[in-house]
Short mmCIF file of N, CA and C in Angstrom, two decimals:
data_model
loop_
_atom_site.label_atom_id
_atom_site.label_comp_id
_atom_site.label_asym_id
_atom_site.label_seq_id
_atom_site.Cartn_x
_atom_site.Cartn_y
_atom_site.Cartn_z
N UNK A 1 22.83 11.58 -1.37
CA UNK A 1 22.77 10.41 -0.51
C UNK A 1 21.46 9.67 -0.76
N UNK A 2 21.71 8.18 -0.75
CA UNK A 2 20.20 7.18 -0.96
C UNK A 2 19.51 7.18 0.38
N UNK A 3 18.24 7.55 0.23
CA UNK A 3 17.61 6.70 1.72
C UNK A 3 16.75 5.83 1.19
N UNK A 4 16.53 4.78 2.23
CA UNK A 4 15.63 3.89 2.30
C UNK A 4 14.35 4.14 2.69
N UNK A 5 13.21 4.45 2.20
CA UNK A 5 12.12 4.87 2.51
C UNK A 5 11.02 3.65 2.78
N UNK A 6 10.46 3.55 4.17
CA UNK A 6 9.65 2.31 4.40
C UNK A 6 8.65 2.99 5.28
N UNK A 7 7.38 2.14 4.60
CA UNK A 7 6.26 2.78 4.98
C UNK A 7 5.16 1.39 5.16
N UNK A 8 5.02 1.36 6.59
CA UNK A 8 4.04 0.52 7.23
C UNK A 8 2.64 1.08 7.34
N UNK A 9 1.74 -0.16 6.87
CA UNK A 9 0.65 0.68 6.59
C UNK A 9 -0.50 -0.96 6.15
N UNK A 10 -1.46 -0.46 6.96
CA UNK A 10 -2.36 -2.15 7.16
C UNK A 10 -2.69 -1.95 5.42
N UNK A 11 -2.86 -3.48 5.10
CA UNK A 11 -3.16 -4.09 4.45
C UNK A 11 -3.99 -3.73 3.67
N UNK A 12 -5.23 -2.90 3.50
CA UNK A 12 -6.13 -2.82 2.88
C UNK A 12 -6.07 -1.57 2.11
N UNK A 13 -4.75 -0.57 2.72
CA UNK A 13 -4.04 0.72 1.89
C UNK A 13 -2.58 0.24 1.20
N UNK A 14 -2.76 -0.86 0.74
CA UNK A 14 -1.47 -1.42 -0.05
C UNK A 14 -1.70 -0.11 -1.64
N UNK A 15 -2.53 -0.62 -2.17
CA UNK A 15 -2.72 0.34 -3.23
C UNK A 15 -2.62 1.79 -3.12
N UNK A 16 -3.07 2.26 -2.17
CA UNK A 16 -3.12 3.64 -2.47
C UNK A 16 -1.33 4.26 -2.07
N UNK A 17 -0.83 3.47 -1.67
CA UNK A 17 0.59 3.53 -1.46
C UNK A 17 1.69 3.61 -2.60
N UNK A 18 1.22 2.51 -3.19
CA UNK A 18 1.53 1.60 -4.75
C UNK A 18 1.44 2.97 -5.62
N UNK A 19 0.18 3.60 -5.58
CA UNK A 19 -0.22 4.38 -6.60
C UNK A 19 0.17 5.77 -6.49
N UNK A 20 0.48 6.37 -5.22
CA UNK A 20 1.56 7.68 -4.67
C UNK A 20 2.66 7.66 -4.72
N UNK A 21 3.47 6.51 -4.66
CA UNK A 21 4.69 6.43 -5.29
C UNK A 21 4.86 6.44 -6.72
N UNK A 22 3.80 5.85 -7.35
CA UNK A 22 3.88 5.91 -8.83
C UNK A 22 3.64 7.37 -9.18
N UNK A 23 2.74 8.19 -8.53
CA UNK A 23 2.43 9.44 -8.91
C UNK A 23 3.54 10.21 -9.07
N UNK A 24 4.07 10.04 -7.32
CA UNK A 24 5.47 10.67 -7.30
C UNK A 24 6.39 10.72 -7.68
N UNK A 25 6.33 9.27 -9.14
CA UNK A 25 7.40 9.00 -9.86
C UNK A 25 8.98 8.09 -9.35
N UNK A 26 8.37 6.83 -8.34
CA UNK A 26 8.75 6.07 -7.72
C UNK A 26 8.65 4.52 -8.62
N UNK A 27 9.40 4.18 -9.41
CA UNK A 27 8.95 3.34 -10.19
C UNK A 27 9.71 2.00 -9.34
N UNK A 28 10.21 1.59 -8.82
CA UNK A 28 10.80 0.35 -7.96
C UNK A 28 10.29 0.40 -6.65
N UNK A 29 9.99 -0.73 -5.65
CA UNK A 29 9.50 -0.92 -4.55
C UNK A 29 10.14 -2.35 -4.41
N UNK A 30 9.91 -2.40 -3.07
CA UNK A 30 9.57 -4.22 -2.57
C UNK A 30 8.91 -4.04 -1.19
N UNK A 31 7.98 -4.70 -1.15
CA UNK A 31 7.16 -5.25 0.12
C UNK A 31 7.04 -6.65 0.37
N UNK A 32 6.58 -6.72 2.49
CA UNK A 32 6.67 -7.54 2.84
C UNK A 32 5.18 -7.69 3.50
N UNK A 33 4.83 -8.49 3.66
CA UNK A 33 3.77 -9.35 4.82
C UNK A 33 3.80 -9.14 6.06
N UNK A 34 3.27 -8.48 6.92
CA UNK A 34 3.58 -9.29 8.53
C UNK A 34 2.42 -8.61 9.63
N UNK A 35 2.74 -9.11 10.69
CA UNK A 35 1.54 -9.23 11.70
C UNK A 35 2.65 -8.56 12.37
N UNK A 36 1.93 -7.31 13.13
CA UNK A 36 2.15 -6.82 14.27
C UNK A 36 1.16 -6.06 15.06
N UNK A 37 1.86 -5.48 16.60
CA UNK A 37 1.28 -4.70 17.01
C UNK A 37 1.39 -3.34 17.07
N UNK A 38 0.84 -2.82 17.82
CA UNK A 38 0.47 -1.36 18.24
C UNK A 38 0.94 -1.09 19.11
N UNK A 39 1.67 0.03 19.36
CA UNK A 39 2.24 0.45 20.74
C UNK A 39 0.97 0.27 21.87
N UNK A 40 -0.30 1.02 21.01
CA UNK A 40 -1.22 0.90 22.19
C UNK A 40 -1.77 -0.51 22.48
N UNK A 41 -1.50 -1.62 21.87
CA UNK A 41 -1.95 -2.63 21.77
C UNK A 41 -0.77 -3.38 22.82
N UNK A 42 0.03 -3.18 22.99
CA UNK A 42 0.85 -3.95 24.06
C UNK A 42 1.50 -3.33 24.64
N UNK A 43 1.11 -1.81 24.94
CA UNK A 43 1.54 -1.04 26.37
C UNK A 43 1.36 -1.62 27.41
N UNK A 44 0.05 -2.53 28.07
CA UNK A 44 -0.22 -2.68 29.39
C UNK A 44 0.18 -4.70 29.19
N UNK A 45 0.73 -4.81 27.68
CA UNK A 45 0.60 -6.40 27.50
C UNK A 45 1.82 -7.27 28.63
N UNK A 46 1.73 -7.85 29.34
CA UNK A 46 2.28 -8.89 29.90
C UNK A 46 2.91 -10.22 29.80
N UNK A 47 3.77 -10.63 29.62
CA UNK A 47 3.76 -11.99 28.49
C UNK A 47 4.73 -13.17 29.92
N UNK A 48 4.28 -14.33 29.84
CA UNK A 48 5.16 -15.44 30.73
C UNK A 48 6.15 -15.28 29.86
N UNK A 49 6.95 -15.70 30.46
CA UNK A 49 8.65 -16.15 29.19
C UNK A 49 8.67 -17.64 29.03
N UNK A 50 7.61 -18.18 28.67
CA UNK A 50 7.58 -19.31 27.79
C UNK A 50 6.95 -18.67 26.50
N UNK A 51 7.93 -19.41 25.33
CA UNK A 51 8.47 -19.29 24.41
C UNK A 51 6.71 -19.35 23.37
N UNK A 52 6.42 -20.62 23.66
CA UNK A 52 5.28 -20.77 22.90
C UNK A 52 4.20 -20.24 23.30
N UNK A 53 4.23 -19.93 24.65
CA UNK A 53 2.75 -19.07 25.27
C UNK A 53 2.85 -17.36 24.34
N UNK A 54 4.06 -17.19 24.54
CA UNK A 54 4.07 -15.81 23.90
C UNK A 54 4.28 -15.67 22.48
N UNK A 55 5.04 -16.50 21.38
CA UNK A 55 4.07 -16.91 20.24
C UNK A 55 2.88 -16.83 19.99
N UNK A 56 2.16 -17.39 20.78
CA UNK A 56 0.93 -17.77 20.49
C UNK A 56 0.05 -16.86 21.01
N UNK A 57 0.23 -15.89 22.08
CA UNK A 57 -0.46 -14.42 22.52
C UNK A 57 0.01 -13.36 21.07
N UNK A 58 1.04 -13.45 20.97
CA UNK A 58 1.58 -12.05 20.01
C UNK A 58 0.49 -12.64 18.52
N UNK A 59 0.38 -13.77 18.08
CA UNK A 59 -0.43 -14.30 16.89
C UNK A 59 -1.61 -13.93 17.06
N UNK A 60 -2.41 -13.95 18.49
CA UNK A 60 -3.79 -13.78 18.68
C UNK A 60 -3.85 -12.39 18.76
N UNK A 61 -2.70 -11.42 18.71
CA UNK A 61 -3.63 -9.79 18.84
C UNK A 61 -2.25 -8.99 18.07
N UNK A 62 -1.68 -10.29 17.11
CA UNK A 62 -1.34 -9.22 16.29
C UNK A 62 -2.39 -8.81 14.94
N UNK A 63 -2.31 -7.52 14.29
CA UNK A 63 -2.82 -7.55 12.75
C UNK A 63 -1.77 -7.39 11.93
N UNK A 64 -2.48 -7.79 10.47
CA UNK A 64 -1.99 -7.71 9.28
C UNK A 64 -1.61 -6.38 8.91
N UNK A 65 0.07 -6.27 8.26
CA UNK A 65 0.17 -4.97 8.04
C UNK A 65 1.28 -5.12 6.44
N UNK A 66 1.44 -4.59 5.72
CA UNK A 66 2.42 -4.24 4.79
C UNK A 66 3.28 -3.36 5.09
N UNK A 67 4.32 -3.71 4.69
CA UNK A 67 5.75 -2.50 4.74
C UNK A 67 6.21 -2.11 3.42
N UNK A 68 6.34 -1.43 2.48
CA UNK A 68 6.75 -1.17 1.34
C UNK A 68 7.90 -0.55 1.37
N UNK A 69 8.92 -0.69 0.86
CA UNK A 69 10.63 -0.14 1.08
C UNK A 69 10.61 0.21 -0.84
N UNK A 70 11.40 1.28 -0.55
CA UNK A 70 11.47 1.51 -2.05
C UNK A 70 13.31 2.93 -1.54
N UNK A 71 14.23 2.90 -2.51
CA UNK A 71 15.32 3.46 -2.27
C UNK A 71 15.40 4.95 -3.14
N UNK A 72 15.62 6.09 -2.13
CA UNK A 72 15.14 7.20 -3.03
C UNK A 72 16.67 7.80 -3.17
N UNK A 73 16.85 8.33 -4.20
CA UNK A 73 18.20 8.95 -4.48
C UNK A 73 18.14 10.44 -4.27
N UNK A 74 18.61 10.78 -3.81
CA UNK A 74 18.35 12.37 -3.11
C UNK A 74 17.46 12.96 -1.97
N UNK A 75 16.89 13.99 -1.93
CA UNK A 75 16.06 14.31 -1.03
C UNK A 75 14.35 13.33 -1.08
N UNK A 76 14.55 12.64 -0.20
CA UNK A 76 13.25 12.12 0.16
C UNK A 76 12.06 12.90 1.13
N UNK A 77 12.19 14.19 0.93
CA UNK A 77 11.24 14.76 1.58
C UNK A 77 9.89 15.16 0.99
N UNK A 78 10.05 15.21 -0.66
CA UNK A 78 8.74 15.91 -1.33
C UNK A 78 7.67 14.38 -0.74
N UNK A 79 8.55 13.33 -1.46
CA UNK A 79 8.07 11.77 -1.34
C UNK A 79 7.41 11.34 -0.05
N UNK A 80 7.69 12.15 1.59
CA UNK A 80 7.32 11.68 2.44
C UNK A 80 6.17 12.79 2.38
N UNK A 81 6.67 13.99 2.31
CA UNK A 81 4.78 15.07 2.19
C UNK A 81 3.79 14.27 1.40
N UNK A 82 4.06 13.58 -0.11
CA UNK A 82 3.11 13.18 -1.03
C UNK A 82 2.37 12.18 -0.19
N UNK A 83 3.69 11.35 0.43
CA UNK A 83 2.77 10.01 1.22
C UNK A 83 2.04 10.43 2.19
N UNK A 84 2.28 11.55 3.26
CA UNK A 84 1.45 11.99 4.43
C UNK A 84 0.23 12.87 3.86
N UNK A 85 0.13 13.16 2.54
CA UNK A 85 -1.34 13.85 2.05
C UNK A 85 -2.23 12.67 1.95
N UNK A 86 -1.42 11.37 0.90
CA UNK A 86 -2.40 10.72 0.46
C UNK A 86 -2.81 9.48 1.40
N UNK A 87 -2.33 9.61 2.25
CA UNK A 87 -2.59 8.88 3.51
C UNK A 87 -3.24 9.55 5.01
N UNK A 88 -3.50 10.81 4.55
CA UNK A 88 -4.56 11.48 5.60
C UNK A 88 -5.33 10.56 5.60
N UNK A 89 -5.45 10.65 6.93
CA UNK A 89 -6.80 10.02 8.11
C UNK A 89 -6.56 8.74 7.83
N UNK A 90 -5.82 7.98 7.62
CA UNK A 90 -5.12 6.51 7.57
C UNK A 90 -3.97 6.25 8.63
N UNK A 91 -4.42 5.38 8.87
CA UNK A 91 -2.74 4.69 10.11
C UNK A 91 -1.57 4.82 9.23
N UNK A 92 -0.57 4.78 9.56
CA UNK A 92 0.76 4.38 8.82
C UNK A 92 1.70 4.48 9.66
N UNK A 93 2.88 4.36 9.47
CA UNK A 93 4.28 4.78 9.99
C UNK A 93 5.39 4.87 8.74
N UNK A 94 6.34 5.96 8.56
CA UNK A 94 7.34 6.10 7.74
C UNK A 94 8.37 6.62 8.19
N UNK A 95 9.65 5.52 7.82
CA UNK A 95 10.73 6.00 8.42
C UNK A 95 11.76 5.88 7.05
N UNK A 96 12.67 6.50 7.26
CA UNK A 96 13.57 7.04 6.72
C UNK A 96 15.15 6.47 7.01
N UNK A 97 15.92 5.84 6.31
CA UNK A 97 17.22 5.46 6.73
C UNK A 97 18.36 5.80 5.57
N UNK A 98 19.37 6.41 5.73
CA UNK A 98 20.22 6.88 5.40
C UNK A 98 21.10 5.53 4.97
N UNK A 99 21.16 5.01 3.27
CA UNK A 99 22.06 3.99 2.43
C UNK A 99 23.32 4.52 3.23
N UNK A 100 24.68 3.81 3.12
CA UNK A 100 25.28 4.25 2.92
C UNK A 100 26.28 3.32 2.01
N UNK A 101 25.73 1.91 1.91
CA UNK A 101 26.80 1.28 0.92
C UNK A 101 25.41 0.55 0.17
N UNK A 102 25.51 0.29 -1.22
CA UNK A 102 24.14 -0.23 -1.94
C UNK A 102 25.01 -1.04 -3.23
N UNK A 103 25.50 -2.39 -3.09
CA UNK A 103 25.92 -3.00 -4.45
C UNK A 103 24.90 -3.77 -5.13
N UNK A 104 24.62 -3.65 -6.58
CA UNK A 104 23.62 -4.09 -7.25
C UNK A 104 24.37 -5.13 -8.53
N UNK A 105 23.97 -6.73 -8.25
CA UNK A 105 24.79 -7.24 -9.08
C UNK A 105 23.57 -7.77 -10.27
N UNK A 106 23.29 -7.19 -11.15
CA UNK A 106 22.53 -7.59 -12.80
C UNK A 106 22.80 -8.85 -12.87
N UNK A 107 21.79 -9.00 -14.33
CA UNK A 107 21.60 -10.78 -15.06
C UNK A 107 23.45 -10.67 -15.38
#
């Protein structure tokens, strides 16, 4: 079975991510951009339900983070130990989702 392996992780550990998958012998990826928060960062947060006030709060205390998705064919477990060594004492989050349909249409 394929899983989808995605691993959030601020911005400034893009590489060392890049380079544990390569170790691990992960040669395809795709990543994205984006601003979010922290659970602990908007546990006590409060928001009006206007549309643009809360836009514009979530922009002011979100940070910059990367997500890297890359699709592993078989057991994705050595791949998540490699990432939780080389990401000691670093933030991250990695989750795991089970493919179950994947069509790939070539040049």
């Amino acid at each position: 079975m394929k899983t989808l392996v995605k691993i959030f992780v601020d911005h400034e550990h893009l590489g060392r991510v890049i380079n544990t998958l390569t170790e691990l012998g992960i040669t395809g990826f795709y990543l994205y951009e984006y601003k979010g928060m922290a659970p602990r960062e908007w546990r006590d947060f409060r928001l009006k339900e206007d549309p643009e006030m809360t836009i514009e709060a979530v922009r002011h205390h979100a940070e910059p983070g990367v997500l890297v998705n890359t699709v592993i064919d078989g057991d994705c477990e050595p791949i998540i130990k490699g990432l939780e060594q080389a990401l000691k004492g670093i933030r991250y989050t990695i989750m795991g989702q089970k493919v179950t349909v994947m069509k790939v249409r070539g040049d």
